[in-house]
PDB file of C-alpha atoms in Angstrom:
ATOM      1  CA  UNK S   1       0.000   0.000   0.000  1.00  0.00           C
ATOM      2  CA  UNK S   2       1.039   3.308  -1.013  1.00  0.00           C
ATOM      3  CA  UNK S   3       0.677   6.027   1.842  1.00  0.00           C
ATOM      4  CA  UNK S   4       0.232   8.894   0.075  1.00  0.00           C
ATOM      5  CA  UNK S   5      -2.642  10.375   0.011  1.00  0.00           C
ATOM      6  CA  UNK S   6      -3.723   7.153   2.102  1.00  0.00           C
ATOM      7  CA  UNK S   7      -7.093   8.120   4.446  1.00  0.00           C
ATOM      8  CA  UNK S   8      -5.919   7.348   7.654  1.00  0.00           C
ATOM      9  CA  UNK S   9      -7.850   7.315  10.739  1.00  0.00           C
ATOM     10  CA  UNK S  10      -5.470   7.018  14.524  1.00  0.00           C
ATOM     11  CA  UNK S  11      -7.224   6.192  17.493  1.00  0.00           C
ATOM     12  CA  UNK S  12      -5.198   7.666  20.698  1.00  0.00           C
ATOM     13  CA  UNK S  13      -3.179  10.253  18.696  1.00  0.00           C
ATOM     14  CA  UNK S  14      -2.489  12.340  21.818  1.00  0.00           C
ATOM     15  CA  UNK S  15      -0.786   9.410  23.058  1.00  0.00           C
ATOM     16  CA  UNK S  16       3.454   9.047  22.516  1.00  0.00           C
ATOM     17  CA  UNK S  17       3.348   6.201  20.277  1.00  0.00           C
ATOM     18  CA  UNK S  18      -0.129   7.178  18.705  1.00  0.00           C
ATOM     19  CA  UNK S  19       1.297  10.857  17.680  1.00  0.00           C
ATOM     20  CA  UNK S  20       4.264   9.452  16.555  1.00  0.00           C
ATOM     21  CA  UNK S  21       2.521   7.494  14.372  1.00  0.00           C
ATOM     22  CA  UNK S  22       0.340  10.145  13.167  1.00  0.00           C
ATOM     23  CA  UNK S  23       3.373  12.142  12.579  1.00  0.00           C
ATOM     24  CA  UNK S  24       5.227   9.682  10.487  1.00  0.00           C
ATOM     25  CA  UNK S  25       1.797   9.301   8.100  1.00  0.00           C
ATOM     26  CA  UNK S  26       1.203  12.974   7.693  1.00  0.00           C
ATOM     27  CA  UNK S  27       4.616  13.326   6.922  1.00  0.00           C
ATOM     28  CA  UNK S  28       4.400  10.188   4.150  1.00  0.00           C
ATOM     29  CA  UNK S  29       1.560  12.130   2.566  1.00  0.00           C
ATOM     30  CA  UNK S  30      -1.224  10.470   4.715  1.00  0.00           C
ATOM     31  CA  UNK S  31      -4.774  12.418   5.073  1.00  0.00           C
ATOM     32  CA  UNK S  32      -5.539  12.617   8.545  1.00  0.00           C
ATOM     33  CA  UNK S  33      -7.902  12.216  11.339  1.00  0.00           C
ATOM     34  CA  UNK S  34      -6.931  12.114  14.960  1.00  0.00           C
ATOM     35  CA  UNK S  35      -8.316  11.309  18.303  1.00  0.00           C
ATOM     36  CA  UNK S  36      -8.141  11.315  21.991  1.00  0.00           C
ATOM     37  CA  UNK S  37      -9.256  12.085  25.379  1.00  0.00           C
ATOM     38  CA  UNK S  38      -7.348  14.981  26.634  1.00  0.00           C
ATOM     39  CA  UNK S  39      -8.827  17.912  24.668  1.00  0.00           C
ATOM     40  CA  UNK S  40      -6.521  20.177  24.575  1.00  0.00           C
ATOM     41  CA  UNK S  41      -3.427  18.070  23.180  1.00  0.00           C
ATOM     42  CA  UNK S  42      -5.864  16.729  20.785  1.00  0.00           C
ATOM     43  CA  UNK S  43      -6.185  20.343  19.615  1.00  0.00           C
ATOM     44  CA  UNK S  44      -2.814  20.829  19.474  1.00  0.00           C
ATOM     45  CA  UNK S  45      -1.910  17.545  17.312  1.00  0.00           C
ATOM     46  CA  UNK S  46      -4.841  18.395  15.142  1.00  0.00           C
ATOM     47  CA  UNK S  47      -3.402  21.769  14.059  1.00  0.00           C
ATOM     48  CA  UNK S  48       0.212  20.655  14.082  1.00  0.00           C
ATOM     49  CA  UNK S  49      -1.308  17.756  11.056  1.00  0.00           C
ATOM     50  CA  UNK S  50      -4.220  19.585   9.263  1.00  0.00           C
ATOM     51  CA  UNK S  51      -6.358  17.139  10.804  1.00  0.00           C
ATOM     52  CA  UNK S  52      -9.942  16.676  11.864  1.00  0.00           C
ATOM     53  CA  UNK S  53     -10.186  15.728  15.745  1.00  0.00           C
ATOM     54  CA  UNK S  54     -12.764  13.444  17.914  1.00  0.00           C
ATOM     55  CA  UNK S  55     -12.256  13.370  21.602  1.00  0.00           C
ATOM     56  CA  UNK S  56     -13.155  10.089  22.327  1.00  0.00           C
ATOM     57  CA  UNK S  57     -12.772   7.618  25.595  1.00  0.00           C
ATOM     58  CA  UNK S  58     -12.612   3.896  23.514  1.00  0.00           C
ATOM     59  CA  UNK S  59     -14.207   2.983  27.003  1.00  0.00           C
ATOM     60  CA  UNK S  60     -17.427   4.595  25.528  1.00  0.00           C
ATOM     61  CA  UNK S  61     -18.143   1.576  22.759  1.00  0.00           C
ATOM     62  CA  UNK S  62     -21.093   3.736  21.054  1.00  0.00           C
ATOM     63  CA  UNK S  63     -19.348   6.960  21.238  1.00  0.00           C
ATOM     64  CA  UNK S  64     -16.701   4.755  19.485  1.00  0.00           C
ATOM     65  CA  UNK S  65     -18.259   3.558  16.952  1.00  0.00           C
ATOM     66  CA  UNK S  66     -20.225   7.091  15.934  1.00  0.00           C
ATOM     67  CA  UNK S  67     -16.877   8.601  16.061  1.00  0.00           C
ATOM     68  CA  UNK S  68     -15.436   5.884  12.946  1.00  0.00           C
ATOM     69  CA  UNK S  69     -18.437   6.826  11.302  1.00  0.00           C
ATOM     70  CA  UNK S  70     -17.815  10.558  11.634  1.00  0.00           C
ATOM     71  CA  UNK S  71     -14.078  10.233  10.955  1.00  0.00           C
ATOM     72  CA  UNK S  72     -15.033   8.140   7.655  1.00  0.00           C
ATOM     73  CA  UNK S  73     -17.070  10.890   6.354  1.00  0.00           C
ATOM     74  CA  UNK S  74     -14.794  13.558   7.307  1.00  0.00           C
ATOM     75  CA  UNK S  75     -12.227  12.080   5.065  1.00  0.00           C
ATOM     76  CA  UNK S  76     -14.582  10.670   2.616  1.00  0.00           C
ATOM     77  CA  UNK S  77     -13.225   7.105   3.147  1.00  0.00           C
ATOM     78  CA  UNK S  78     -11.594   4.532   4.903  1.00  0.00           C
ATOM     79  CA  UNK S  79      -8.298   3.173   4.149  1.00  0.00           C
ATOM     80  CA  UNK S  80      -5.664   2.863   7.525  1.00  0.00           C
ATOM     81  CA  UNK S  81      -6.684   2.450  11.236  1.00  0.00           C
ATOM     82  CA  UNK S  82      -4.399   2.869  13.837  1.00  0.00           C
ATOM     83  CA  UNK S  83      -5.521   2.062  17.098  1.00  0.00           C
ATOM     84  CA  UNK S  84      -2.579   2.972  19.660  1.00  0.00           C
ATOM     85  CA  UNK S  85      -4.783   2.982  23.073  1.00  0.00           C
ATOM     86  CA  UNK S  86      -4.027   1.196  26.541  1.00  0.00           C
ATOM     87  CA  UNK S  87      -3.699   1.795  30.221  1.00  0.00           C
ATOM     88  CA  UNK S  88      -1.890  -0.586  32.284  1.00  0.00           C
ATOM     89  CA  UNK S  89      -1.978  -1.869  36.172  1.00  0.00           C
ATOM     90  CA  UNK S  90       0.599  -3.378  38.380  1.00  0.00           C
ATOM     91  CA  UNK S  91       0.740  -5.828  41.626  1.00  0.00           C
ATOM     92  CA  UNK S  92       0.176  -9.343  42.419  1.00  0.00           C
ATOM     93  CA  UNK S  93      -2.474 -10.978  41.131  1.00  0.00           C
ATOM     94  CA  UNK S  94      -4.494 -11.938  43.992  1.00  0.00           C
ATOM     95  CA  UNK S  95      -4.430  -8.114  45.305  1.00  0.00           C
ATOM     96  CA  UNK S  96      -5.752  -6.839  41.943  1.00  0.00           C
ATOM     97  CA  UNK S  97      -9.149  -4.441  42.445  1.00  0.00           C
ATOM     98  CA  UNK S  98     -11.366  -5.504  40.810  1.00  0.00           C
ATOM     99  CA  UNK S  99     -12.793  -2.252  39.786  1.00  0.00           C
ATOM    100  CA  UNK S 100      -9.175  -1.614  38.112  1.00  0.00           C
ATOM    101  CA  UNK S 101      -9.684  -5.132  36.558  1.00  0.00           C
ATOM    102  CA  UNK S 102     -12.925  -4.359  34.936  1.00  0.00           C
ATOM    103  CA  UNK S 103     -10.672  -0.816  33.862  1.00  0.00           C
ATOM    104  CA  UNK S 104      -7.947  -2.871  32.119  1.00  0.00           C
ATOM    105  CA  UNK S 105     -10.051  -4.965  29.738  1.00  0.00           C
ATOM    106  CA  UNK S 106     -12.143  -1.820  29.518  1.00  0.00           C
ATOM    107  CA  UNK S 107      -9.651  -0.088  27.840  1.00  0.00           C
ATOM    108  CA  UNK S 108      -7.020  -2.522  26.563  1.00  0.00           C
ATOM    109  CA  UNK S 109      -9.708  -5.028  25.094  1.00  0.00           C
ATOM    110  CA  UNK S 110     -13.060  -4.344  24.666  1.00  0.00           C
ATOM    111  CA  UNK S 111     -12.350  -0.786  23.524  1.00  0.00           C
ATOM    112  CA  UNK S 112      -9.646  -1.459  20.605  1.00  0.00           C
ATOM    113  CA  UNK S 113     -12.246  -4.208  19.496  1.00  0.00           C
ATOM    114  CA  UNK S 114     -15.144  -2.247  19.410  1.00  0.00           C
ATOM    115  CA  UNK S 115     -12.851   0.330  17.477  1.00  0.00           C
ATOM    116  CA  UNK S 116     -11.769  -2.531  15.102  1.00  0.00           C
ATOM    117  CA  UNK S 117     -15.352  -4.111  14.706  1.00  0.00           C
ATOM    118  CA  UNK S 118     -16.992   0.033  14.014  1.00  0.00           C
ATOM    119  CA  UNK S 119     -14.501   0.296  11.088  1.00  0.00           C
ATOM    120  CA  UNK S 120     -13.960  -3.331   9.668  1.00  0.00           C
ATOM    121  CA  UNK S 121     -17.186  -2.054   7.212  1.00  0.00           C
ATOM    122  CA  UNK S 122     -15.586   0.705   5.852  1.00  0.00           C
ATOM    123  CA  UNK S 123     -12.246  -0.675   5.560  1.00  0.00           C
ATOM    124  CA  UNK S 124     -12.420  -2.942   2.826  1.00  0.00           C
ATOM    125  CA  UNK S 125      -9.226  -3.253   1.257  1.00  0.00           C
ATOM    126  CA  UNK S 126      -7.419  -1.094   4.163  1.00  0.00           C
ATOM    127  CA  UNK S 127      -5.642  -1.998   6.807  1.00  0.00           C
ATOM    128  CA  UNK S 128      -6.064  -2.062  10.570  1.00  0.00           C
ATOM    129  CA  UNK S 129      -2.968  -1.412  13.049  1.00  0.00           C
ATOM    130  CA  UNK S 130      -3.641  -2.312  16.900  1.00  0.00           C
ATOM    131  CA  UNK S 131      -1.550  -2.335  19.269  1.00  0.00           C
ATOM    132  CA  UNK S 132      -1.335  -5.374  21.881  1.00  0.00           C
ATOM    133  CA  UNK S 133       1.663  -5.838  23.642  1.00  0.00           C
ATOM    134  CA  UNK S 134       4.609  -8.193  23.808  1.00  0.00           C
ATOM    135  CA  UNK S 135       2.719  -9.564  27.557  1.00  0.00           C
ATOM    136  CA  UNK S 136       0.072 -11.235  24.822  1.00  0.00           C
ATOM    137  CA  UNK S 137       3.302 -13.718  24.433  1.00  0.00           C
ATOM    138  CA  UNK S 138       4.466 -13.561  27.854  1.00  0.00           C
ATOM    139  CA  UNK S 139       2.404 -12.878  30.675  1.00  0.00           C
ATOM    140  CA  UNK S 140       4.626 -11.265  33.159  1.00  0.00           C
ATOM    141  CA  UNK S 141       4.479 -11.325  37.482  1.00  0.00           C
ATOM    142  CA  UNK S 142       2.660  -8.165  38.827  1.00  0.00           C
ATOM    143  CA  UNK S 143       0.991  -7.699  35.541  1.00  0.00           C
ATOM    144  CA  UNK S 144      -1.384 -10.433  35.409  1.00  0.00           C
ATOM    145  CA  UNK S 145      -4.489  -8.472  34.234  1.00  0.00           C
ATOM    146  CA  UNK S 146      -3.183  -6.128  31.839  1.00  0.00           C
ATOM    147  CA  UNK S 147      -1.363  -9.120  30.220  1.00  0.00           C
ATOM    148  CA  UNK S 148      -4.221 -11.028  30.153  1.00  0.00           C
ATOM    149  CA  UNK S 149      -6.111  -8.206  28.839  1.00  0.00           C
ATOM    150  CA  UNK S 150      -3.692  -8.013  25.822  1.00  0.00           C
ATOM    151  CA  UNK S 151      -3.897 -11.482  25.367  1.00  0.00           C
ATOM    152  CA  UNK S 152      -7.405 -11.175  24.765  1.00  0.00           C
ATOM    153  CA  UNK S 153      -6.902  -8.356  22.451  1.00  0.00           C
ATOM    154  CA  UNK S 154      -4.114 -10.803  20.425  1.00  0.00           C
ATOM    155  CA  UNK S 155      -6.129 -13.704  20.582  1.00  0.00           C
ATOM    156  CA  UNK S 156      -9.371 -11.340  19.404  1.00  0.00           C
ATOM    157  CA  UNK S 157      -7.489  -9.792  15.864  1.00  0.00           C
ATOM    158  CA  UNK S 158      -6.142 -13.080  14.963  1.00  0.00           C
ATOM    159  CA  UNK S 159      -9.703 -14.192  14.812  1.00  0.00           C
ATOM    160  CA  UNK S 160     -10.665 -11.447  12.892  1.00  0.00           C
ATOM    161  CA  UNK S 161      -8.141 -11.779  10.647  1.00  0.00           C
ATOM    162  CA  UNK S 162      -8.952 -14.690   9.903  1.00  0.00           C
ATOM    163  CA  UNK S 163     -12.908 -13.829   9.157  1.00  0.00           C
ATOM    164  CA  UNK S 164     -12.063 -10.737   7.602  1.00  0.00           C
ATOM    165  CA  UNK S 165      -8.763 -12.106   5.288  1.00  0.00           C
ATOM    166  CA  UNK S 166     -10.318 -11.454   1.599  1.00  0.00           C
ATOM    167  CA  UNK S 167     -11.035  -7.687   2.279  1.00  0.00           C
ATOM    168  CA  UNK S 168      -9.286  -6.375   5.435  1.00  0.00           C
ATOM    169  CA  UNK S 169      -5.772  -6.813   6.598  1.00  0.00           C
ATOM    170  CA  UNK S 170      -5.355  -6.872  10.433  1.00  0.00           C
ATOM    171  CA  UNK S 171      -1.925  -6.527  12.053  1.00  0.00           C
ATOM    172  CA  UNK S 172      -1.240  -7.720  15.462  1.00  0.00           C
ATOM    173  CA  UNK S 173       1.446  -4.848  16.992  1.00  0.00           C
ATOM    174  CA  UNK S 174       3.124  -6.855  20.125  1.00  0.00           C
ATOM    175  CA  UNK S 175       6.285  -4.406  21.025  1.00  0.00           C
ATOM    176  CA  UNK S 176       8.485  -4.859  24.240  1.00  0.00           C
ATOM    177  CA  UNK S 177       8.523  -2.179  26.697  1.00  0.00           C
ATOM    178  CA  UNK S 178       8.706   1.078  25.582  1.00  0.00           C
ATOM    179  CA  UNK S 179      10.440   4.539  26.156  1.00  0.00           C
ATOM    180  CA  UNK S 180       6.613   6.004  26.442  1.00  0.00           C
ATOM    181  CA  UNK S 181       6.291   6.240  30.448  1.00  0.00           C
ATOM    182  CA  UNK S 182       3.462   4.627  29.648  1.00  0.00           C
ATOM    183  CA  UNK S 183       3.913   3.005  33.689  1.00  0.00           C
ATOM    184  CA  UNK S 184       3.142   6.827  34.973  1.00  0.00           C
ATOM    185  CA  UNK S 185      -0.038   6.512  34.172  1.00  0.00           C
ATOM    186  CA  UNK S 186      -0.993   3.390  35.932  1.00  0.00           C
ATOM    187  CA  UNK S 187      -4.262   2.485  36.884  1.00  0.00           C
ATOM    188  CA  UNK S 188      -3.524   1.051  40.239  1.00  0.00           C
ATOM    189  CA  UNK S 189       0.246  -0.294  42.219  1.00  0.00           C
ATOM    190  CA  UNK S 190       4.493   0.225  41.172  1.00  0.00           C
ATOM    191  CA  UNK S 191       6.079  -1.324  38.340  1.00  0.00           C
ATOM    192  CA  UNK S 192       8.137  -4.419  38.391  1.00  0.00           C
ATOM    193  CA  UNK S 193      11.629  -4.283  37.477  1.00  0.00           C
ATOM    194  CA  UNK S 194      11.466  -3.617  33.661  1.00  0.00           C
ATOM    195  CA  UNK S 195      13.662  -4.666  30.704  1.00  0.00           C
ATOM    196  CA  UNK S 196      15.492  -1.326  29.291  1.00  0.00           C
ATOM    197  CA  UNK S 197      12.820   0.137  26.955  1.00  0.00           C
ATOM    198  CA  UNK S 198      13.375   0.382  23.271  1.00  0.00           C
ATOM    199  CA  UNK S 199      12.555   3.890  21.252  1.00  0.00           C
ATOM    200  CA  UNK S 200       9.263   3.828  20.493  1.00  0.00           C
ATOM    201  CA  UNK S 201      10.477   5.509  16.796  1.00  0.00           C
ATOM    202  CA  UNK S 202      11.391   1.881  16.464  1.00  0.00           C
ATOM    203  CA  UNK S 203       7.750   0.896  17.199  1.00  0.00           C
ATOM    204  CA  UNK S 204       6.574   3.629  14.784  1.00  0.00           C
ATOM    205  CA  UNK S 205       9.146   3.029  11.753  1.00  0.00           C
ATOM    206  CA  UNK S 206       7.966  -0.658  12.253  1.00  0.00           C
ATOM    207  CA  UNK S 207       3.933   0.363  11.856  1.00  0.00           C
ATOM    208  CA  UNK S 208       4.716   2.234   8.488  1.00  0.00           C
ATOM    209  CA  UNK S 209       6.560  -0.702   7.120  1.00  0.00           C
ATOM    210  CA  UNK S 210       3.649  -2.961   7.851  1.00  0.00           C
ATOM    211  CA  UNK S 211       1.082  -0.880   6.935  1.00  0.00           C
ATOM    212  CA  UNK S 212       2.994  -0.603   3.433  1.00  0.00           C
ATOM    213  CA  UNK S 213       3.641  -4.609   3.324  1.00  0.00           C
ATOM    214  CA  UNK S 214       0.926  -5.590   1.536  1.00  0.00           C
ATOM    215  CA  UNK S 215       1.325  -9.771   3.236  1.00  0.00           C
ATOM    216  CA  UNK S 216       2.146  -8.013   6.836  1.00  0.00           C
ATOM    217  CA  UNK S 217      -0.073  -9.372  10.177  1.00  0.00           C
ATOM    218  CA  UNK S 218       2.511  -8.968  12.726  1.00  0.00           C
ATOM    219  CA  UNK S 219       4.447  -6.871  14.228  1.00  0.00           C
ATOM    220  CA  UNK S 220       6.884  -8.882  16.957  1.00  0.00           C
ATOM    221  CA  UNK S 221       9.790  -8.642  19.568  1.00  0.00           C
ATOM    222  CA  UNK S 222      12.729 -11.099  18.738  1.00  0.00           C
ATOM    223  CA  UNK S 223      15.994 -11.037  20.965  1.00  0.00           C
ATOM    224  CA  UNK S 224      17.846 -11.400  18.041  1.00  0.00           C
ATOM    225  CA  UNK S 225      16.295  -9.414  15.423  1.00  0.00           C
ATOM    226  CA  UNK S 226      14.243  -7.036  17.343  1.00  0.00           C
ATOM    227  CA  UNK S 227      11.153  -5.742  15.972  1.00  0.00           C
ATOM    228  CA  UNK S 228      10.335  -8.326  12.875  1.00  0.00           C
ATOM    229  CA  UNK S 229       7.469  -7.215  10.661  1.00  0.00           C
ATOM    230  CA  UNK S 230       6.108 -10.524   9.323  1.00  0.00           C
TER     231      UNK S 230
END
């Protein structure tokens, strides 16, 4: 897929690895339309890109799904989503609230499907980007719900992909920790000890590669080779 003047719609723009990935499609010649929940930085990105903006909580599944639709005739079509959205929690299993549970696969799950599912119709031969997490492949201690949470988000697309394989292409986005200090804005408890985090410009280089692989699904952490696109 060529990304000029591709249509692109990015769910969680004013996030660091969703408005890096806006960035990098505006600046490949990408038409544009952003959202988020904080207002004001959604403002911002939206001027910075030309862009049309939504504030939007994924939590909210209809608001979701009337905010594709809006998005879709804004820019008079349909061909990239990005969805770059997630909130994590830490501490042992059995001490996990379950309020903050139910706020995990909230977010991280049912809200990037919903997103998926609202624009599937209108993406027919696009391309959908979501971001999981590398925990989808290994749960890790004091994580146990937001892993499982991205789990269910991996184990979600790869059905879709499946149902969905003669008109959409679905990639599965499963980075390694990242440089986002996306831990600051924990739902609930401290960080275990992390892994150094890799630049999410990797993360982003890696999404534009994909999304311009026409036989890309995957986007994966290997010790050896780092992000593979595959």
């Amino acid at each position: 897929m060529e990304l000029t003047d591709v249509r692109a719609l990015v769910i969680g723009a004013t996030g660091a690895l969703g408005g890096g990935i806006a960035r990098a499609l505006h600046e490949a010649g990408a038409s544009l339309a952003v959202t988020g929940r904080d207002a004001d930085r959604l403002a911002a990105i939206g001027e910075e890109l030309d862009a049309p903006t939504f504030v939007l909580d994924v939590v909210d599944v209809e608001r979701a799904a009337a905010t594709v639709r809006e998005a879709v005739d804004a820019l008079g079509g349909l061909d990239v989503l990005v969805v770059a959205t997630g909130v994590p929690a830490f501490g042992p299993a059995v001490d996990a609230d379950p309020a903050v549970a139910e706020e995990l696969f909230a977010v991280n799950t049912l809200g990037a499907t919903g997103v998926v599912r609202a624009a599937l119709p209108h993406l027919d031969g696009g391309v959908a980007v979501v971001l999981s997490a590398i925990l989808a492949d290994a749960p890790t201690a004091g994580m146990a719900d937001y892993s499982a949470a991205k789990a269910a988000l991996s184990a979600w697309l790869t059905v879709a992909r499946r149902e969905h394989r003669r008109s959409t292409r679905i990639v599965d986005v499963r980075p390694p920790h990242l440089d986002t200090d996306l831990a600051s804005h924990a739902l609930a408890g401290e960080p275990p000890r992390l892994p150094e985090p890799l630049p999410a410009a990797d993360v982003v280089d890696a999404v534009l590669r994909a999304i311009g692989d026409d036989k890309a699904t995957e986007i994966v952490w290997d010790r050896r080779d780092g992000l593979v696109v595959r």
